[in-house]
Short mmCIF file of C-alpha atoms and ligand atoms in Angstrom, two decimals:
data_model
loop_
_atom_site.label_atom_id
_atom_site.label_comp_id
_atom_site.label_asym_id
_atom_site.label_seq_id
_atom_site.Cartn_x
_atom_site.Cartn_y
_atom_site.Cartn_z
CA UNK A 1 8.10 -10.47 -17.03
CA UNK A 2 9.94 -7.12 -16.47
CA UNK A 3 7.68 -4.15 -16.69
CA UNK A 4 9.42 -0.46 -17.00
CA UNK A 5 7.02 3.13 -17.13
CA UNK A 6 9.56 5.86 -18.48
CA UNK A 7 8.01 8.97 -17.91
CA UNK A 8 3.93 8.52 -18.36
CA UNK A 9 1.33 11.35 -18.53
CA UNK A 10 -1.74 10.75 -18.45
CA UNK A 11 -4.56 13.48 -18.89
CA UNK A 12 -7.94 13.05 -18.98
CA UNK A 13 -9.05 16.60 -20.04
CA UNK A 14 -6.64 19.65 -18.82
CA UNK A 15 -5.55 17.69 -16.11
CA UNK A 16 -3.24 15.43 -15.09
CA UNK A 17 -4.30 12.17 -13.62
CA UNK A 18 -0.58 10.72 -13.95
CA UNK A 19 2.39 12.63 -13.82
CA UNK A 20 6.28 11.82 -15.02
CA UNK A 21 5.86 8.24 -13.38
CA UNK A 22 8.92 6.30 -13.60
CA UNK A 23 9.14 2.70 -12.70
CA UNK A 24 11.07 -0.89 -12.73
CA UNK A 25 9.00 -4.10 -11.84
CA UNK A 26 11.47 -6.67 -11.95
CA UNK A 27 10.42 -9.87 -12.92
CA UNK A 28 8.58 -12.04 -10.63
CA UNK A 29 8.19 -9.30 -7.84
CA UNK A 30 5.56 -7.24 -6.64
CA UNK A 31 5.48 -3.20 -6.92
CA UNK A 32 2.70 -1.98 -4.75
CA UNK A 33 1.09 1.29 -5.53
CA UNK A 34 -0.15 3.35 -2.42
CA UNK A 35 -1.66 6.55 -1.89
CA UNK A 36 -4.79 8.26 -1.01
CA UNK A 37 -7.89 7.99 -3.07
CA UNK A 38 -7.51 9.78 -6.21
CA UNK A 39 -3.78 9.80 -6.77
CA UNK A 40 -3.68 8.47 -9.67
CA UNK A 41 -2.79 4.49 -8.85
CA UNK A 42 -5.74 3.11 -10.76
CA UNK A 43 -5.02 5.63 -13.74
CA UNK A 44 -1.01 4.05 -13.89
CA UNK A 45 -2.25 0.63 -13.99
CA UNK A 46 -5.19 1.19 -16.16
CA UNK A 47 -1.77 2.94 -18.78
CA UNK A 48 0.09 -0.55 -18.00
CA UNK A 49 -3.39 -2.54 -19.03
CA UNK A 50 -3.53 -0.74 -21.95
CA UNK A 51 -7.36 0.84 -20.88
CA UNK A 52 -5.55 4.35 -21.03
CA UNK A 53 -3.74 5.96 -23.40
CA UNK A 54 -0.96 8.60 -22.04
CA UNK A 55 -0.10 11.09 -23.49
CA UNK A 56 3.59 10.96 -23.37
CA UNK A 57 5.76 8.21 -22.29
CA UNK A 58 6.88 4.46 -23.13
CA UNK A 59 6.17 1.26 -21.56
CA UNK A 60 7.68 -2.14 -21.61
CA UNK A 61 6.65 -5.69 -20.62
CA UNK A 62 9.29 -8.15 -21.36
CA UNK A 63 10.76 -7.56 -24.46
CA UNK A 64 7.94 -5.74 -25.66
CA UNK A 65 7.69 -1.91 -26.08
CA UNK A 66 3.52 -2.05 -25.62
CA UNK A 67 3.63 1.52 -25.58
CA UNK A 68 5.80 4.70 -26.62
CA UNK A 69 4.50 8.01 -27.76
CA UNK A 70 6.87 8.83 -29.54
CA UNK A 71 7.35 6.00 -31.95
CA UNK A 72 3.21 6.19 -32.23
CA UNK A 73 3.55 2.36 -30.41
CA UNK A 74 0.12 1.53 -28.91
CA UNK A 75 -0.41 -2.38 -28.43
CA UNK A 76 -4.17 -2.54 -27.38
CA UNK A 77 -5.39 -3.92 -24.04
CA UNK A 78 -6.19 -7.59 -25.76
CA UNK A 79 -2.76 -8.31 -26.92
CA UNK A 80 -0.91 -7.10 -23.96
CA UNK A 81 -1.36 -10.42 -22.00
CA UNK A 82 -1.73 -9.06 -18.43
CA UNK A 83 -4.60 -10.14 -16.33
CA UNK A 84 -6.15 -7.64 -13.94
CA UNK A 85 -8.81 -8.14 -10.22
CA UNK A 86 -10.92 -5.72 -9.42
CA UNK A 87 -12.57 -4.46 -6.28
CA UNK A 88 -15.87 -5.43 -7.97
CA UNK A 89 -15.21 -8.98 -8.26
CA UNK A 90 -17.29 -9.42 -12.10
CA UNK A 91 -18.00 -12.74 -11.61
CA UNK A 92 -21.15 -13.73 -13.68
CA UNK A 93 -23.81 -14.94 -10.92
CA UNK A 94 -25.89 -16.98 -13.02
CA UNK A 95 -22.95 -18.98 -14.50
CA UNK A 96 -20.86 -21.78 -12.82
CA UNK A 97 -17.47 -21.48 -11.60
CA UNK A 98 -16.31 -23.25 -14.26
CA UNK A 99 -17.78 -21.40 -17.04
CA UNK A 100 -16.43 -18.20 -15.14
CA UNK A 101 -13.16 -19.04 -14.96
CA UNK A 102 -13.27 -20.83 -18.75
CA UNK A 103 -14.53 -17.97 -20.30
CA UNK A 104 -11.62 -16.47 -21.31
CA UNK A 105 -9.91 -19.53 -22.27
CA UNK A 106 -12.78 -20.66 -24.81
CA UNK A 107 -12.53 -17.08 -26.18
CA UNK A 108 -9.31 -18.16 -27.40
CA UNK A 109 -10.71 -21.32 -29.09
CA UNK A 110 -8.47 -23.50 -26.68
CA UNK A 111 -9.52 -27.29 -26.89
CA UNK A 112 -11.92 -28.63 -24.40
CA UNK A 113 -9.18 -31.08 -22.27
CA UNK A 114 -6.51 -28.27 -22.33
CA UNK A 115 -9.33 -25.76 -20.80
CA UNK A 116 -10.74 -28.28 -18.03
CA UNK A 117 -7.27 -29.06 -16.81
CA UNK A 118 -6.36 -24.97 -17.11
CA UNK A 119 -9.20 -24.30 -15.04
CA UNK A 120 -8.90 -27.14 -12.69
CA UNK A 121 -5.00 -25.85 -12.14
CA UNK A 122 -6.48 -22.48 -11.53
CA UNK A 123 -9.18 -23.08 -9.16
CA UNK A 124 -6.33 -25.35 -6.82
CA UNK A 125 -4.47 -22.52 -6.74
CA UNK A 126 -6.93 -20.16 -4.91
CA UNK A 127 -8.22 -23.20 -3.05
CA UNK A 128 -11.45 -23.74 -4.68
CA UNK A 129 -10.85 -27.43 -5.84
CA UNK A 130 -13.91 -28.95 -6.35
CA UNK A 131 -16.20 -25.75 -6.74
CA UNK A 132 -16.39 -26.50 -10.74
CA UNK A 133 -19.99 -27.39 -10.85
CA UNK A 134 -21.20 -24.46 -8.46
CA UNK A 135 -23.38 -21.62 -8.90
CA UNK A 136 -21.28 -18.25 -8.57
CA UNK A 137 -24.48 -16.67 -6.97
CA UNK A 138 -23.87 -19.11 -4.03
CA UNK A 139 -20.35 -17.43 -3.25
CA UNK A 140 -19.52 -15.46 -0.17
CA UNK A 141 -17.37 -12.30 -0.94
CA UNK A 142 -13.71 -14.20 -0.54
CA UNK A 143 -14.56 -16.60 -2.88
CA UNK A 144 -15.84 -14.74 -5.26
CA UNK A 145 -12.78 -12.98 -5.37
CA UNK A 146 -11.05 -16.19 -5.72
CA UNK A 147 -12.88 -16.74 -8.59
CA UNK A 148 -11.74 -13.65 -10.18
CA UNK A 149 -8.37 -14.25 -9.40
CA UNK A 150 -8.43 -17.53 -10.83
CA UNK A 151 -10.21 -15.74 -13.91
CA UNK A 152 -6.81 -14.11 -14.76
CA UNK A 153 -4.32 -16.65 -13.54
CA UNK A 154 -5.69 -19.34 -15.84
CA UNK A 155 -4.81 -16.97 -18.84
CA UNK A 156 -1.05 -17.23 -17.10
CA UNK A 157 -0.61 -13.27 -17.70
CA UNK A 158 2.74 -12.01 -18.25
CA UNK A 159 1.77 -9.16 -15.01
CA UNK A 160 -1.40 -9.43 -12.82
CA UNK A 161 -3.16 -6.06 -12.23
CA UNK A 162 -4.43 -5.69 -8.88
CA UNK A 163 -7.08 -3.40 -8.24
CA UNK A 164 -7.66 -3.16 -4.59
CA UNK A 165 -9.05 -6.71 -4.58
CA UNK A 166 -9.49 -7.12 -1.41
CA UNK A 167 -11.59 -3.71 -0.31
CA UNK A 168 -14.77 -5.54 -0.67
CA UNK A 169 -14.28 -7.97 2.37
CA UNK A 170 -14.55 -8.11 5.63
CA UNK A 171 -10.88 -7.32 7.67
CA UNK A 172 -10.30 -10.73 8.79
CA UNK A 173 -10.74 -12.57 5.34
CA UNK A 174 -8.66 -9.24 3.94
CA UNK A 175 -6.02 -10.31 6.40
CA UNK A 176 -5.69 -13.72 5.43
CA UNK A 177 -6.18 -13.34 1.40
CA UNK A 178 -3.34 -11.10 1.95
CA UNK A 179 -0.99 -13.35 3.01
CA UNK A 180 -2.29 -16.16 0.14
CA UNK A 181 -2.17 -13.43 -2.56
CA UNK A 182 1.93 -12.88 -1.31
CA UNK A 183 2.42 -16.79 -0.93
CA UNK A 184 0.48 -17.17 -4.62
CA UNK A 185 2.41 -14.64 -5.87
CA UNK A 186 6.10 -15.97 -4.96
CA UNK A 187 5.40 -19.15 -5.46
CA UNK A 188 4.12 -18.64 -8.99
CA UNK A 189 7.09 -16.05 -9.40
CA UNK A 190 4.53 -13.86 -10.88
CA UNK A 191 5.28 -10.05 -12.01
CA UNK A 192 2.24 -8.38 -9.74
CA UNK A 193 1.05 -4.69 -9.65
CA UNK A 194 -0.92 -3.99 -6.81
CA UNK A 195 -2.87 -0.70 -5.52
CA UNK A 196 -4.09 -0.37 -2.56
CA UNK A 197 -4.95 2.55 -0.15
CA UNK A 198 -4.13 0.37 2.64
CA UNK A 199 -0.42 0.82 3.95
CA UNK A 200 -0.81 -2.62 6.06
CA UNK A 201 -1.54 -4.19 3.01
CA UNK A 202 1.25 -2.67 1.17
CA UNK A 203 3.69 -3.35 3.86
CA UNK A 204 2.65 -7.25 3.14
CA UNK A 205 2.53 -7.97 -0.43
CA UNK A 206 5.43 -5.60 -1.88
CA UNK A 207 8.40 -6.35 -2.89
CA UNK A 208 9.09 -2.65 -3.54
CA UNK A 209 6.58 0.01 -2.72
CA UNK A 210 5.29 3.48 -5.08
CA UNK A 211 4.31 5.95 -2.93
CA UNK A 212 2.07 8.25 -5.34
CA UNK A 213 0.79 11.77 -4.01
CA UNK A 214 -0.83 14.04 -6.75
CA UNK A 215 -0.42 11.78 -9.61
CA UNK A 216 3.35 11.71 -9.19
CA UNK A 217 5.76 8.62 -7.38
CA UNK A 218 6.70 10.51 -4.02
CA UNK A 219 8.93 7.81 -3.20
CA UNK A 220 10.08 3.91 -4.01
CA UNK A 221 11.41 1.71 -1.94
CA UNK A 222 11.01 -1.45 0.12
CA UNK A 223 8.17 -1.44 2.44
CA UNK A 224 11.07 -1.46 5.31
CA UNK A 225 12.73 1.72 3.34
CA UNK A 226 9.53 3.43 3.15
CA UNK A 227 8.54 2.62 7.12
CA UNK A 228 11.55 3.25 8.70
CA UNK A 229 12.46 5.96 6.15
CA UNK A 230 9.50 7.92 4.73
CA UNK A 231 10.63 11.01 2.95
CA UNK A 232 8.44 13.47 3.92
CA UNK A 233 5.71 14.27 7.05
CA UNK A 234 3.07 13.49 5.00
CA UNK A 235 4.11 10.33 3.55
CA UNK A 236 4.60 9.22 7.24
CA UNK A 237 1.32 10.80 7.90
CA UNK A 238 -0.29 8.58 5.55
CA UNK A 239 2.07 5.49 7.20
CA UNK A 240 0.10 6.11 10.28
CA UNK A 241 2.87 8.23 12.59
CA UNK A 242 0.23 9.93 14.60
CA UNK A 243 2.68 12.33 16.38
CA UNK A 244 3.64 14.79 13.55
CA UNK A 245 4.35 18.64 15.55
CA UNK A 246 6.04 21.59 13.23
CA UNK A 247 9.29 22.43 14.55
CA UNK A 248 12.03 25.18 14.64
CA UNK A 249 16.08 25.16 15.06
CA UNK A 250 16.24 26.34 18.22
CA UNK A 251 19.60 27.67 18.19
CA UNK A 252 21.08 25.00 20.59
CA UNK A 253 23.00 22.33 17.70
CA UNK A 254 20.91 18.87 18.39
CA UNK A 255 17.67 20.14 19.75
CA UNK A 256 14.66 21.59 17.37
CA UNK A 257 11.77 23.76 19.33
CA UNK A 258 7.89 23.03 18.34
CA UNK A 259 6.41 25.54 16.56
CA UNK A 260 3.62 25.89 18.45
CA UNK A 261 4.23 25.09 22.25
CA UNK A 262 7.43 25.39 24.60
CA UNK A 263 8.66 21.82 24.79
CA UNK A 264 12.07 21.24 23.06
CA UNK A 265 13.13 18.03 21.18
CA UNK A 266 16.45 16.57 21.02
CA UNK A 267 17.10 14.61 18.16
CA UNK A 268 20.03 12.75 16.29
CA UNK A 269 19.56 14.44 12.58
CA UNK A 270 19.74 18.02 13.26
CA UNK A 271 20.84 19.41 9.60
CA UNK A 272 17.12 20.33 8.27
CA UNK A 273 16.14 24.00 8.26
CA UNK A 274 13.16 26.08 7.89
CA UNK A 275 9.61 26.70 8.57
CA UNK A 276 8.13 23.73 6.81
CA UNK A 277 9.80 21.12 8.77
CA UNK A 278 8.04 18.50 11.16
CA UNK A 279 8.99 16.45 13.68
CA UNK A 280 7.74 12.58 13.26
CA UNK A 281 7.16 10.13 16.44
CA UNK A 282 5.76 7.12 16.19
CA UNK A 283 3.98 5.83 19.06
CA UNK A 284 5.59 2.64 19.67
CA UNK A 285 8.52 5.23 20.44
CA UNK A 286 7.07 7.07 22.50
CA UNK A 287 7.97 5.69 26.25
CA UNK A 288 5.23 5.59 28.72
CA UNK A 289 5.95 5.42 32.83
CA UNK A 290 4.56 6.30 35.93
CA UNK A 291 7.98 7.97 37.72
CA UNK A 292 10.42 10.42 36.07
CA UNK A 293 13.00 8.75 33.98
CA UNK A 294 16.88 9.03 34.14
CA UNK A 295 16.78 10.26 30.38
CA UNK A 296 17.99 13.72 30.05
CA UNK A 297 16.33 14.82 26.97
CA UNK A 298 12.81 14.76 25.87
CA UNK A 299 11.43 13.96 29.28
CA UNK A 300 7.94 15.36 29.16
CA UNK A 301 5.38 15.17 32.12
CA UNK A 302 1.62 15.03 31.05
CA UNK A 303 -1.79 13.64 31.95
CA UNK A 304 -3.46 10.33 30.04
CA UNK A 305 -6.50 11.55 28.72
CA UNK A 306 -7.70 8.52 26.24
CA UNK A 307 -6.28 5.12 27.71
CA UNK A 308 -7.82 2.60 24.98
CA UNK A 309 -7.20 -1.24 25.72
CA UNK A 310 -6.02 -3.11 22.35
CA UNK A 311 -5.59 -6.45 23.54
CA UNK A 312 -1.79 -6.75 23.02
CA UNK A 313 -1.55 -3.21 22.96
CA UNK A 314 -2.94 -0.22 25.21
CA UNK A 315 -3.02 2.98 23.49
CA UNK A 316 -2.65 6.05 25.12
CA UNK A 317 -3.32 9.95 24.30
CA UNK A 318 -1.03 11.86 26.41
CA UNK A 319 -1.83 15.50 27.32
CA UNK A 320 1.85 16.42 27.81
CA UNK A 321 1.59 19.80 30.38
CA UNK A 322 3.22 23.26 28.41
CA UNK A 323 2.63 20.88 25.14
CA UNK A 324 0.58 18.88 22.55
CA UNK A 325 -1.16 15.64 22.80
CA UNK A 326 1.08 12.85 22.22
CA UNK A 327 0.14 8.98 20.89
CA UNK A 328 1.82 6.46 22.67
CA UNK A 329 1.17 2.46 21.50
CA UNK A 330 2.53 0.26 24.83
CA UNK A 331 3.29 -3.38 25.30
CA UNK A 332 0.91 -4.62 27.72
CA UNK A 333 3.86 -6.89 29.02
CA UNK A 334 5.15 -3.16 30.31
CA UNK A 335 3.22 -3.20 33.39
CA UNK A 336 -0.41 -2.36 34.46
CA UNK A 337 -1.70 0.41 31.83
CA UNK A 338 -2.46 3.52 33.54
CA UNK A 339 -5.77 5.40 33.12
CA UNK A 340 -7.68 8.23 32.18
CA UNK A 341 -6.74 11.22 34.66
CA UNK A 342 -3.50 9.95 35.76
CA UNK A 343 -0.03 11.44 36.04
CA UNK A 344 2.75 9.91 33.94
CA UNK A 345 5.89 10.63 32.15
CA UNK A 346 6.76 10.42 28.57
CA UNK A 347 9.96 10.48 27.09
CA UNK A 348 11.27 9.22 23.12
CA UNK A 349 14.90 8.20 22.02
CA UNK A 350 16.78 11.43 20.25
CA UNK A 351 16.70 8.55 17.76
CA UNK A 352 13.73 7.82 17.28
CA UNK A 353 12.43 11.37 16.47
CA UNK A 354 12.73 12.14 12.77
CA UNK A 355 13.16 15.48 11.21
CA UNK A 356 11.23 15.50 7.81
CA UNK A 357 10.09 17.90 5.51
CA UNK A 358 6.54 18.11 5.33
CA UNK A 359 6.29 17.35 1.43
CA UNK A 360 8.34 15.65 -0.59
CA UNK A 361 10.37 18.77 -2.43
N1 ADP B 401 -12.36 8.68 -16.56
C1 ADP B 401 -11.97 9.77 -15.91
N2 ADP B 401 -12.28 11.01 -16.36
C2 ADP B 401 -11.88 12.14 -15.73
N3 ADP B 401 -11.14 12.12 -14.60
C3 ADP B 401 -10.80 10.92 -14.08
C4 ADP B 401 -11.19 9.70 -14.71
N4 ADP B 401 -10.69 8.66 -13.97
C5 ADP B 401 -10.03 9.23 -12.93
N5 ADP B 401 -10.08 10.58 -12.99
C6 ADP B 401 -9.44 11.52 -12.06
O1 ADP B 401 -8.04 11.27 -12.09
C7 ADP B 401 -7.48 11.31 -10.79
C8 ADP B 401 -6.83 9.99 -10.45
O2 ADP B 401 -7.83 9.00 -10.36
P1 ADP B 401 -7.51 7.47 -10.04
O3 ADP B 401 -6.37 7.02 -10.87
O4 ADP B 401 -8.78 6.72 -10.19
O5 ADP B 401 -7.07 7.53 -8.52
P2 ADP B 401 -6.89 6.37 -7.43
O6 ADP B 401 -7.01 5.04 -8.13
O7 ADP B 401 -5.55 6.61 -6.83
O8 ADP B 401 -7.98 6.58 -6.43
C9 ADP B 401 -8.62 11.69 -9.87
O9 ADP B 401 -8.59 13.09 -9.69
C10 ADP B 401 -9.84 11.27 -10.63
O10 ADP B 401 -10.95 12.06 -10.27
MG1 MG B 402 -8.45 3.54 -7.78
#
């Protein structure tokens, strides 16, 4: 179901947690909330959950106004139908799968056939068939979180609250829960919140993307929108652009200065102004070779002083001479990586360098 936030505060004490969020989750996708710990993201979903109370604000799921300050509208948590993970997966150890994922269907007096077949569904759908009968003590991380998961879905929640689910596990199980929580979540056309501090994990379950910085939205878009696009310096900070330098107009039209070093950048965008203005490279743009190339602009000389071997990838720290340390992320198809000490040239596309102010205004 559709869920809309029209302007939520939330304060716990003086201060704001939440700030004049505004958002649209349209039915069946997935808004993903990202931002650094303590921005607020659990504090907006606990307000959709019904755990908070804002103090101003009105919020929708389906037809349903489950909240509005104004019209003194608070529906509580029970009665809200949305099913929420945790981090902490709050699976009962001493109980069996069954009666874990059951539990909230007896609490609603269901009959006995209609809960074994619920829970049966459930546990098929986060590939635990046949793990009825088993001890939850005798569950490795993942499936524990499965277990959880199935926990809401058999209560087939109007929106799923997810709470960083996934923090607890090791990367290579987070990887591929990731992709079964998106493939779960389309196929069951399910209306999903999800926070996470993780932007690789954003990038892969969202439909759409809230960016939240101080308990505000900083910016909303698709996770391509927000990559290729981010709004400020430090939202592409947090997006992993290593190569963020302050820059100046320089006077010339289509080149900025950095702020602190000589070297000049040419770039496409040249309308921003100002002293709080960054340039943003990221280092799969930044062009690695060992002789001078033809490119007249932004052709830096420098000195590799961290070559790191990736695998597909070698990652380089570039001491550029006159300038900064720049990141560069090559291709291993592009030739034999060069190493620490050695001479090489650097140069980025004019498009490829963005101009961004270094907080959202
Ligand atoms: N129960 C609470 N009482 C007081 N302050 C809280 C409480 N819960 C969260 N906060 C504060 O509200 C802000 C947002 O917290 P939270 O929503 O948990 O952030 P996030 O989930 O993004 O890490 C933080 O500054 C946090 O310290
Ligand atoms: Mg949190």
């Amino acid at each position: 179901m559709k869920v809309t936030l029209e302007n939520i505060d939330l304060k716990y004490g003086d201060t704001y947690a939440v700030k004049g969020v505004n958002a649209e989750i349209e039915d069946g996708h997935s808004l993903v909330l990202l931002g650094k710990s303590g921005c607020g993201k659990t504090s907006t979903m606990r307000c959709i959950a019904g755990l908070e109370t804002p103090v101003r604000g009105r919020i929708t799921i389906g037809d349903q106004v489950v909240f509005d300050s104004e019209k003194n509208i608070n529906i509580p948590s029970h009665k809200r139908n949305v099913g929420m993970v945790f981090q902490s997966y709050a699976v009962w150890p001493h109980r069996t799968i069954f009666e874990n994922v059951a539990f909230p269907l007896q609490m609603k007096n269901l009959g006995k056939k209609e809960i074994t077949d619920r829970v049966d569904e459930a546990l098929h759908l986060v590939g635990l068939d046949g793990f009825q009968k088993r001890g939850a003590s005798l569950l490795s991380g993942g499936q524990m979180q499965r277990v959880a998961l199935a926990r809401s879905l058999v209560m087939r929640p109007s929106v799923l609250l997810l709470d960083e689910p996934l923090s607890n596990l090791d990367a290579r199980l987070r990887d591929r829960l990731r992709i079964e929580l998106r493939a779960l979540q389309q196929k069951l056309n399910l209306t999903c919140v999800y926070v996470t501090h993780d932007q690789g994990e954003a990038l892969a379950l969202a439909d759409r993307i809230a960016l939240m910085q101080n308990g505000k939205l900083a910016q909303v878009g698709s996770p391509g929108d927000i990559y290729e696009n981010p709004a400020s310096a430090s939202i592409a900070d947090f997006l992993g652009v290593t190569n963020i330098f302050p820059v100046l107009k320089n006077g010339h039209p289509g080149t900025y200065k950095m702020a602190e070093h000589r070297l000049e950048l040419t770039t496409v965008d040249y309308t921003l102004d100002g002293d709080a203005i960054k340039a943003c490279i990221r280092p799969e743009d930044v062009i690695v070779s060992g002789q001078r190339p033809d490119a007249d602009s932004n052709n830096w000389a420098g000195e590799v002083s961290v070559a790191s071997y990736q695998g597909s990838n070698v990652r380089y720290l570039i001491e550029l001479d006159g300038g900064p340390a720049i990141e560069a992320l090559v291709s291993r198809r592009d030739g034999p990586p060069a190493g620490k000490g050695n001479r090489v040239w650097v140069t980025a596309s004019p498009s490829d360098i963005q101009i961004l102010p270094a907080e959202v205004a």
